[in-house]
Tab-separated table of C-alpha atoms and ligand atoms in Angstrom:
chain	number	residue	atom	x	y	z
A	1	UNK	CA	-76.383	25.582	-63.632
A	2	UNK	CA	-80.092	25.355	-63.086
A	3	UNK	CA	-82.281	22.318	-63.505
A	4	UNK	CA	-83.973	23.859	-66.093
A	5	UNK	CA	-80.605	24.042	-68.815
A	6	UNK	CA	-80.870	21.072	-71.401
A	7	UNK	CA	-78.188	18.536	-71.397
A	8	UNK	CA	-75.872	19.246	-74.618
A	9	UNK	CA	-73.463	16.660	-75.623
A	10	UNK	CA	-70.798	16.622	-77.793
A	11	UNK	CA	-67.797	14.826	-79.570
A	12	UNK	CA	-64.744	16.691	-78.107
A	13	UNK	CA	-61.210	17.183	-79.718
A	14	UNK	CA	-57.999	18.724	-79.167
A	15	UNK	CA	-58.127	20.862	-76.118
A	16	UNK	CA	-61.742	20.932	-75.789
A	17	UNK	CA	-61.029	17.827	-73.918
A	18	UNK	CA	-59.070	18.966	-70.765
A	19	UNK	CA	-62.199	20.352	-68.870
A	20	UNK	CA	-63.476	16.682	-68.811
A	21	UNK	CA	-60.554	14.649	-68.248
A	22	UNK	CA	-61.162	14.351	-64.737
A	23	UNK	CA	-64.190	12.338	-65.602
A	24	UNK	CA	-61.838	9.869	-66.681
A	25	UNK	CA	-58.410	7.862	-65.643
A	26	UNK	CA	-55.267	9.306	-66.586
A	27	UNK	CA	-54.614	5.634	-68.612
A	28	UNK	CA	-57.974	6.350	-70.744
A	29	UNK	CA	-57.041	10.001	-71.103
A	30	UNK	CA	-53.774	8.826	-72.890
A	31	UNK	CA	-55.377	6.475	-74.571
A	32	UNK	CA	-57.502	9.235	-76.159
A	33	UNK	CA	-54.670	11.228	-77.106
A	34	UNK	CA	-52.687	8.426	-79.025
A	35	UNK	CA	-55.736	5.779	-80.493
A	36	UNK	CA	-57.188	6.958	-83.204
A	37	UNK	CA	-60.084	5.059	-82.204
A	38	UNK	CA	-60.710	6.510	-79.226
A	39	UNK	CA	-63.915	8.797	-79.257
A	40	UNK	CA	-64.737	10.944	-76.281
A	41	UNK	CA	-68.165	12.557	-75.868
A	42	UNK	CA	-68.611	15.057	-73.519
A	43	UNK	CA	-71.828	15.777	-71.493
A	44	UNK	CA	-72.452	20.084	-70.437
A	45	UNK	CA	-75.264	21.892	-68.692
A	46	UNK	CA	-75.347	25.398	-68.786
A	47	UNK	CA	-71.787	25.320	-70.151
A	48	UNK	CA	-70.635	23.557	-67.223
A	49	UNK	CA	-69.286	19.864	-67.966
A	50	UNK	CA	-70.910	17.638	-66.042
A	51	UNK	CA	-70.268	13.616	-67.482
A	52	UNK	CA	-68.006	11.902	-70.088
A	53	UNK	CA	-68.261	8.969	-71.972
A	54	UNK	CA	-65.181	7.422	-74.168
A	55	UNK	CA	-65.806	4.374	-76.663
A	56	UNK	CA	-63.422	3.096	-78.756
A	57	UNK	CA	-63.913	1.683	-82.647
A	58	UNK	CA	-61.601	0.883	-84.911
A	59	UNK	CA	-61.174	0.940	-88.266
A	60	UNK	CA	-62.007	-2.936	-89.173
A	61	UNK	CA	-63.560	-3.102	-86.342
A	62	UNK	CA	-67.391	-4.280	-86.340
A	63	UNK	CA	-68.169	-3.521	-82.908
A	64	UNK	CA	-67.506	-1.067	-80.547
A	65	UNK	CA	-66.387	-0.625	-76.784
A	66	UNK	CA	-67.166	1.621	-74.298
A	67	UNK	CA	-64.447	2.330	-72.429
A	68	UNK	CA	-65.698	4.469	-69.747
A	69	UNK	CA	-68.503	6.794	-68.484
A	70	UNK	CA	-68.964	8.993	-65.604
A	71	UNK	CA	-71.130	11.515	-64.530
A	72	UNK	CA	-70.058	14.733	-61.700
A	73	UNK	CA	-71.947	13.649	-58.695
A	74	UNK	CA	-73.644	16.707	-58.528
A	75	UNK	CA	-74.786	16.269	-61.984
A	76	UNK	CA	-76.821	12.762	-61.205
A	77	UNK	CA	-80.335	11.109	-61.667
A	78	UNK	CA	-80.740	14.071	-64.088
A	79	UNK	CA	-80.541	12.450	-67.397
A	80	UNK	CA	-77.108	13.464	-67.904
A	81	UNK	CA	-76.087	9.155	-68.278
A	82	UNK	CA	-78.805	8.548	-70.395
A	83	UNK	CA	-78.201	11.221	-72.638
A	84	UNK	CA	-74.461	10.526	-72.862
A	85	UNK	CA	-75.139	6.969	-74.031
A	86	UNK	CA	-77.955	8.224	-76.639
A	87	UNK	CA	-75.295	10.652	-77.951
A	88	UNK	CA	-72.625	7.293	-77.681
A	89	UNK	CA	-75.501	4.962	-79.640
A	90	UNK	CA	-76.041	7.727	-82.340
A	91	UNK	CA	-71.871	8.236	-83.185
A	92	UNK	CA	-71.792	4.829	-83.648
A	93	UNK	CA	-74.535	4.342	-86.078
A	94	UNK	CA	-72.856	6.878	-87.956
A	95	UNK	CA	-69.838	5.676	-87.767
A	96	UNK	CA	-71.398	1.798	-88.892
A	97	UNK	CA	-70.842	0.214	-85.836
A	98	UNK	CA	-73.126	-2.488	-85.626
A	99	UNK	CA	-72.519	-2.701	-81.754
A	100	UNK	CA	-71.465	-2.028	-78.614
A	101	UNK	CA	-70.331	-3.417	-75.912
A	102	UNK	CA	-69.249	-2.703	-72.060
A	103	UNK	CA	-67.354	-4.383	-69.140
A	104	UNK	CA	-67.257	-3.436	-65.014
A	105	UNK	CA	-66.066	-5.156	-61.862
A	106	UNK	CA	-69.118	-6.579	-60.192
A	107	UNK	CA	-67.833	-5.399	-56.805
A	108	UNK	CA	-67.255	-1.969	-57.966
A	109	UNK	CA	-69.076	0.991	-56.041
A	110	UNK	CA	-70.241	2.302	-59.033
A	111	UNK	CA	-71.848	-1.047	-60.248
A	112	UNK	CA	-75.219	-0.981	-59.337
A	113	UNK	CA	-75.918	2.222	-61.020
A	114	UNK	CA	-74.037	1.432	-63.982
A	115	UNK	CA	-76.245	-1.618	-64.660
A	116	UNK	CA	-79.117	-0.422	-64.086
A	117	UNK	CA	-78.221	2.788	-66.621
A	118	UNK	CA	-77.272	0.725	-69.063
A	119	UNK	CA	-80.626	-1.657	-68.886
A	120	UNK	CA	-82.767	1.816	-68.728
A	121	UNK	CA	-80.704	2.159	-72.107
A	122	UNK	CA	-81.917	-1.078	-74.024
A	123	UNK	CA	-78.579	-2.947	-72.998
A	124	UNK	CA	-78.204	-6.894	-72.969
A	125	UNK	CA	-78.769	-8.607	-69.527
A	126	UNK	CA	-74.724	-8.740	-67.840
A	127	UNK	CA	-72.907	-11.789	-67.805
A	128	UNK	CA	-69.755	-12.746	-66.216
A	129	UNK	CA	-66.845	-12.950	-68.975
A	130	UNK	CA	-63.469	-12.824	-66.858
A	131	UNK	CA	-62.230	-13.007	-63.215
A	132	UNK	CA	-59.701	-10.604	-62.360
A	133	UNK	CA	-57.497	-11.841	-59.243
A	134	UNK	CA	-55.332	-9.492	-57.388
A	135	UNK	CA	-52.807	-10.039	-55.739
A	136	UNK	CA	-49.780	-8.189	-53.366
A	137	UNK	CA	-46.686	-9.880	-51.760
A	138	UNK	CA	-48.168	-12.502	-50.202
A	139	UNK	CA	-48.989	-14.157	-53.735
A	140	UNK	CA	-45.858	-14.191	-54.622
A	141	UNK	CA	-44.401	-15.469	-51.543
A	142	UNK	CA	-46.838	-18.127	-51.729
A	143	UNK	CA	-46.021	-19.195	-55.141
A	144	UNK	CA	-42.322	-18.673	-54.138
A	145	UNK	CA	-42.600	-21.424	-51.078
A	146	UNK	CA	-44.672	-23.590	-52.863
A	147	UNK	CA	-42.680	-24.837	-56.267
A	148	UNK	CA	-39.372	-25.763	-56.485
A	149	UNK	CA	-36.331	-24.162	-58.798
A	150	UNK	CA	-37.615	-25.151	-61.846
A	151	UNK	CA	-35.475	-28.095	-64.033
A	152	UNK	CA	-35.314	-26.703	-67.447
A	153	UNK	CA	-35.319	-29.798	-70.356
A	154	UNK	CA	-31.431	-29.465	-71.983
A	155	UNK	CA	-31.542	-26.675	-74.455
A	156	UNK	CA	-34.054	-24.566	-72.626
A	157	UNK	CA	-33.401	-21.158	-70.596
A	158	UNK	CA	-35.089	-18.301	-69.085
A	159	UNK	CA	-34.237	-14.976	-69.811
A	160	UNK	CA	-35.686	-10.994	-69.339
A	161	UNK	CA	-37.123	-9.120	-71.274
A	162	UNK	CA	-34.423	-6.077	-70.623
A	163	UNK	CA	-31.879	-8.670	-72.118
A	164	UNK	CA	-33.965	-9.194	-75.493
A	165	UNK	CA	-31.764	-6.984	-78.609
A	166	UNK	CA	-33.658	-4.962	-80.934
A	167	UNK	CA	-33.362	-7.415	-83.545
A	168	UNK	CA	-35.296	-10.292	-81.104
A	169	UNK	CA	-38.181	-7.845	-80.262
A	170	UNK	CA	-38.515	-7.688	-84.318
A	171	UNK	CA	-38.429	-11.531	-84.529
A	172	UNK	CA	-41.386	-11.798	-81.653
A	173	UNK	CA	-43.176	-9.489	-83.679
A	174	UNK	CA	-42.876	-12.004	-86.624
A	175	UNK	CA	-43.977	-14.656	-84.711
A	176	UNK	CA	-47.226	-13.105	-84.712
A	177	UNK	CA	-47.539	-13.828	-88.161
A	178	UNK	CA	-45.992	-16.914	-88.182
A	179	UNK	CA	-47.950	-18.838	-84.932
A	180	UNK	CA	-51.245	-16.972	-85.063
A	181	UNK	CA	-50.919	-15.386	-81.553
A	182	UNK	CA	-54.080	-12.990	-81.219
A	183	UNK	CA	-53.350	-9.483	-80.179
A	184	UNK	CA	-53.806	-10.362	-76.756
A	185	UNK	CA	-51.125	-12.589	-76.204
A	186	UNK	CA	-48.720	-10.510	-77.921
A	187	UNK	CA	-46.599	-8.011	-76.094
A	188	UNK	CA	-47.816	-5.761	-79.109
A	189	UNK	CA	-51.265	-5.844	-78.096
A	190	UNK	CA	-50.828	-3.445	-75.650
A	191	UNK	CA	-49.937	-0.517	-77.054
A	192	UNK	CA	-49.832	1.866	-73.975
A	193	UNK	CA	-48.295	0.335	-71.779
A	194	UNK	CA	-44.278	-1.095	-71.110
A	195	UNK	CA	-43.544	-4.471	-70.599
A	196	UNK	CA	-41.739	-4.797	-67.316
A	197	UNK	CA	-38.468	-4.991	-68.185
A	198	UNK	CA	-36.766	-6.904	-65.096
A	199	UNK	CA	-39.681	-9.047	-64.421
A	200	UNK	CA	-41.164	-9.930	-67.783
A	201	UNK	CA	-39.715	-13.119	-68.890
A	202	UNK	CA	-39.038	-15.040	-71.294
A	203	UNK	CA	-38.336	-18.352	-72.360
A	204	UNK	CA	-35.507	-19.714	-74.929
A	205	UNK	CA	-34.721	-22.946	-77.047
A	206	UNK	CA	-31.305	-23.641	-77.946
A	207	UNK	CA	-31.803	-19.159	-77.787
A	208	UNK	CA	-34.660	-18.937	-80.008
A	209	UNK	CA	-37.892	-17.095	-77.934
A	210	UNK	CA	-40.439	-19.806	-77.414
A	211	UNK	CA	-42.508	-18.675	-74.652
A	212	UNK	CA	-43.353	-15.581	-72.480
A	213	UNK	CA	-44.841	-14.379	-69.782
A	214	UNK	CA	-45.614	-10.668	-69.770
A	215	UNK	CA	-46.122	-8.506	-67.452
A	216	UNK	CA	-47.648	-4.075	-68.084
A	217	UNK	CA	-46.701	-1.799	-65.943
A	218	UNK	CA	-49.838	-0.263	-65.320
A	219	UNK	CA	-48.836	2.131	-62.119
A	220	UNK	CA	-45.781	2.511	-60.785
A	221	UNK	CA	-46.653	0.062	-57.957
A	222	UNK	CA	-48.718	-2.276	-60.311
A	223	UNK	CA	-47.904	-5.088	-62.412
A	224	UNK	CA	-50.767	-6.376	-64.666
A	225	UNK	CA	-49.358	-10.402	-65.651
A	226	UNK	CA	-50.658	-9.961	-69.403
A	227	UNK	CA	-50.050	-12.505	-71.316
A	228	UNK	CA	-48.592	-16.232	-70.619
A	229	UNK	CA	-47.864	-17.482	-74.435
A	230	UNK	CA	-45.731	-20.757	-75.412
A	231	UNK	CA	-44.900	-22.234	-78.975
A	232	UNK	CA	-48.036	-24.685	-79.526
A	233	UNK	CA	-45.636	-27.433	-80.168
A	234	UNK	CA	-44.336	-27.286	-76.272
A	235	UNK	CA	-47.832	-26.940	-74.648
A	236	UNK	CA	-48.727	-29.956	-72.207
A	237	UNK	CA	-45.604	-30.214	-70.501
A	238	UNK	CA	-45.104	-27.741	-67.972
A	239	UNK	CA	-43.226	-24.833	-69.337
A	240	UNK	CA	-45.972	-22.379	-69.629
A	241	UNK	CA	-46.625	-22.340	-65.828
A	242	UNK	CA	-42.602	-22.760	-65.102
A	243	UNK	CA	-42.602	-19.621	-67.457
A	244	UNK	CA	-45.166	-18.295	-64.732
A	245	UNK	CA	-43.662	-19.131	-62.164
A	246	UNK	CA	-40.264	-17.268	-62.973
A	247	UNK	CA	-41.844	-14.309	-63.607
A	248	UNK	CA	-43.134	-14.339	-59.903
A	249	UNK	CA	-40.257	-14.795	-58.696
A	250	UNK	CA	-38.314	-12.045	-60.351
A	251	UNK	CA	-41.304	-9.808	-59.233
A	252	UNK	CA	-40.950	-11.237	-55.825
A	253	UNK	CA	-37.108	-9.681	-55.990
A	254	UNK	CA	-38.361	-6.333	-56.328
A	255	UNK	CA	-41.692	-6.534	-54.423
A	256	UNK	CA	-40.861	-3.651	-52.436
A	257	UNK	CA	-40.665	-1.239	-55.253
A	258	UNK	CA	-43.786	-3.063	-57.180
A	259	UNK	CA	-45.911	-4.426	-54.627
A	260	UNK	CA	-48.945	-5.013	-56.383
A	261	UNK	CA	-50.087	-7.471	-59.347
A	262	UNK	CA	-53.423	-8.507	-60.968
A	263	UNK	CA	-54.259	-11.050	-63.854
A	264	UNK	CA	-57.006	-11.873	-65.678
A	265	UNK	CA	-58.789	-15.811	-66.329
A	266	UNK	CA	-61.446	-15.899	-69.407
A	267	UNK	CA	-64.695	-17.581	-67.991
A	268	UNK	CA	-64.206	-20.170	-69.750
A	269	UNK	CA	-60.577	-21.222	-69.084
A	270	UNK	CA	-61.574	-23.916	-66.746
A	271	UNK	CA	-57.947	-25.496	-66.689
A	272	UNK	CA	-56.776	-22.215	-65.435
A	273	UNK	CA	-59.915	-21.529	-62.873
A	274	UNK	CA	-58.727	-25.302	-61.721
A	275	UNK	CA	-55.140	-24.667	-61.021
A	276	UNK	CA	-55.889	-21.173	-59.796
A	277	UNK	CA	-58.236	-22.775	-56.767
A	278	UNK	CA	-55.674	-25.524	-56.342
A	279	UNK	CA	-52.137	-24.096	-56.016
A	280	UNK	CA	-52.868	-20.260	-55.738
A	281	UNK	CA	-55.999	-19.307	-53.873
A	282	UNK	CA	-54.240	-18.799	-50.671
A	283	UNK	CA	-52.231	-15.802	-52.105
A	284	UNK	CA	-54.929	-13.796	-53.571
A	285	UNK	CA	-56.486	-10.933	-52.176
A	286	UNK	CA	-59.559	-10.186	-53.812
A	287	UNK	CA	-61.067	-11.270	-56.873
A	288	UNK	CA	-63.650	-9.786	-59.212
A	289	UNK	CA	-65.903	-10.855	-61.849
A	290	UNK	CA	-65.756	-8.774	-65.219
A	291	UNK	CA	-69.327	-8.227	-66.650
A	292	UNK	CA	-70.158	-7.855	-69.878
A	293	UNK	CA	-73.166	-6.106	-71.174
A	294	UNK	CA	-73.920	-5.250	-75.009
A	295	UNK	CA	-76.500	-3.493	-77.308
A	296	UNK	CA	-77.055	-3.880	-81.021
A	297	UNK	CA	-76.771	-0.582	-82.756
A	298	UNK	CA	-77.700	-1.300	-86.669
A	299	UNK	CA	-81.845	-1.728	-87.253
A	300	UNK	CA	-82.499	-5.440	-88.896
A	301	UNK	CA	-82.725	-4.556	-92.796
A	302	UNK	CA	-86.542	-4.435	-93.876
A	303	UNK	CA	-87.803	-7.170	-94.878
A	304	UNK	CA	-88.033	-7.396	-99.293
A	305	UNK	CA	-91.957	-6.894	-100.138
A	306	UNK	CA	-92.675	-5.656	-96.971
A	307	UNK	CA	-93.612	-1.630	-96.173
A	308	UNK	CA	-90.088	-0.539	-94.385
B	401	COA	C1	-73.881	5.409	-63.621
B	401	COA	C2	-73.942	6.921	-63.877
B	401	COA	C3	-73.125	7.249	-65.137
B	401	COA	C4	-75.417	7.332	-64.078
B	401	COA	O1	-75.452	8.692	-64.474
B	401	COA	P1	-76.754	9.591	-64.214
B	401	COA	O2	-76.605	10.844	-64.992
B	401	COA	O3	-77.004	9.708	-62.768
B	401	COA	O4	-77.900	8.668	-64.858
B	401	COA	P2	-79.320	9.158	-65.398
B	401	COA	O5	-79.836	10.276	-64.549
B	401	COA	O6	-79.235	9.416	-66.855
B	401	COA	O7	-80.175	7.857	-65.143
B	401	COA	C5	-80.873	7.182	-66.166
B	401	COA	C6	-81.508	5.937	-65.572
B	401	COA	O8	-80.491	5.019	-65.123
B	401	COA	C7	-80.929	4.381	-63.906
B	401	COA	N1	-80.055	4.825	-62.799
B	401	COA	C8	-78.968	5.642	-62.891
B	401	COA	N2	-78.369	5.783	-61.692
B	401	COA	C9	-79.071	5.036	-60.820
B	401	COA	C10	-78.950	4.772	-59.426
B	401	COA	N3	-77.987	5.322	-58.667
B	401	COA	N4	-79.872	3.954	-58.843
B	401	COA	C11	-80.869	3.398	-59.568
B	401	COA	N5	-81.045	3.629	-60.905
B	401	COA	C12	-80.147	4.420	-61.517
B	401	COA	C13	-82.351	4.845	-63.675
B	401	COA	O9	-83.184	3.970	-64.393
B	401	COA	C14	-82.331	6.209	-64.346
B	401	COA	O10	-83.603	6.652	-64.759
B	401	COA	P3	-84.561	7.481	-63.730
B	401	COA	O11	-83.675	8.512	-63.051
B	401	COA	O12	-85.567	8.067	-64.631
B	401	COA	O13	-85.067	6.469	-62.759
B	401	COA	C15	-73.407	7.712	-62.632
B	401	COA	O14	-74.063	7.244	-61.473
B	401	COA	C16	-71.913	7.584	-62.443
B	401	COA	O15	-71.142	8.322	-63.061
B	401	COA	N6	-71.490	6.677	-61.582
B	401	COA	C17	-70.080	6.396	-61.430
B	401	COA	C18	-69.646	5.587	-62.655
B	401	COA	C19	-68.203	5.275	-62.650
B	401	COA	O16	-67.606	5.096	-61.596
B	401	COA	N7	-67.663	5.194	-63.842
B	401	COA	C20	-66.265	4.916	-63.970
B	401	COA	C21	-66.033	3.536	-64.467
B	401	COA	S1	-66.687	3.273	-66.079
């Protein structure tokens, strides 16, 4: 590879892909393989790869995400980023995205550089959208000393998710439908990865599912706590966080096998940022902003009357 090769990028497919997978996780990588979505452009010099970049847009999907991008250290402050993202941009508008969008840990090492790539790029300024808490045994010893046994309202029961029959996993689906729970919020909105079946709880009405707590199992040794959903009717009172609270504990039983956890808080889920500094600060371990950074891909439409 000398520095004089141009950068060539292109759309890979099929086993075109393997030489680059390294430039990616081995969560993204599957991703690739199973979401149609899922577009990964591959950077080479000298027919050497050198960088990756994935972004994923759906069908009815108006904007775009990109989902990861990494360049060989030996490959850097070459253009190799810049070019990746041109080649990222250009797909799109093709494809009729109208934009695209990014997120990153603010405390990750590769941070810095990332922002300031994606601001060479014509990117939006970052802003804070999330905070991601994580958390080990301690958490969950801590939530563990601090609540008591929870006392379930008559008619009301927890339950795991390994216990739920085929039929009931069909009926949650329903009641996607039926209560308007966004993708998130639904075990079906992750489509990757299994719901933990001995931790993941749920919680029942006279045995009809009216709440959950979720948790992925990301890595073998890694929980992420998902999605914390109750029937509308029975918010205000309690359950959801008794719901949260159970789950912990079951994890807590089987810490030693799973010893990790993380969760996510939207920015603007002040409740939640409340309680969290309240009753569970002393059991986290580290916790990191998720920025956000965007860039419009579509040109504004010329103006009628005026030259285009
Ligand atoms: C961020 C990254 C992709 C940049 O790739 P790159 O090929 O080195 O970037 P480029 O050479 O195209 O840089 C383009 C511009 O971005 C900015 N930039 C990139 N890296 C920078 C750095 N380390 N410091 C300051 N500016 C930087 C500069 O403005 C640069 O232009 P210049 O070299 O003319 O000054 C690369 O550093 C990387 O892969 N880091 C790790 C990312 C990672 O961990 N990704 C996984 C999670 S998504």
């Amino acid at each position: 590879m000398s520095t004089q090769d141009p950068i060539e990028c292109r759309i890979l497919t099929g086993f075109y892909r393997l030489p680059f997978a390294r430039f990616t996780t081995p969560y993204t990588n599957r991703r690739c393989e199973h979401e149609a979505g899922m577009t990964m452009i591959g950077a080479s010099i000298g027919g050497r790869p050198v960088g990756l970049a994935v972004f994923n847009f759906g069908d009815e999907a108006e904007s775009a995400s990109l989902e990861s991008i990494f360049v060989d250290p030996d490959a850097r402050r070459r253009g190799v980023g810049r070019g990746l993202l041109k080649a990222v941009h250009s797909t799109l508008v093709d494809m009729g995205a109208a934009n695209v969008a990014g997120t990153w840990f603010h405390d990750a090492p590769s941070a810095g550089p990332v922002e300031r790539l994606l601001a060479d790029s014509g990117w939006s300024e970052p802003v804070s959208t999330a905070m991601v808490h994580h958390c080990g045994r301690r958490f969950l010893e801590h939530v563990d000393r601090n609540n008591r046994a929870a006392r379930l309202p008559a008619g009301f029961a927890f339950d795991s998710w390994a216990n739920l029959s085929s039929d009931e996993i069909t009926r949650i689906d329903e009641l996607q439908e039926t209560q308007e729970i966004t993708p998130g919020l639904h075990p079906n909105g992750e489509s990757m990865l299994p719901a933990s079946p001995k931790t993941t709880t749920v919680l029942r009405h006279e045995g009809d599912i009216v709440g959950w707590m979720i948790h992925h199992e990301l890595k073998p040794e890694m929980l992420r706590y998902s999605s914390l959903w109750l029937r509308p009717d029975l918010v205000g009172g309690g359950l959801g966080i008794s719901v949260a609270i159970e789950s912990a504990r079951r994890h807590l039983a089987l810490a030693d096998q799973i010893p990790r956890l993380f969760f996510m808080v939207m920015e603007n889920n002040h409740a939640m940022h409340r309680f969290i500094a309240r009753r569970l600060q002393p059991g986290i371990d580290r916790s990191s902003s998720l920025m956000k950074s965007s860039k419009a891909l579509l040109a504004a439409a010329p103006t009628p009357g005026l030259p285009g």
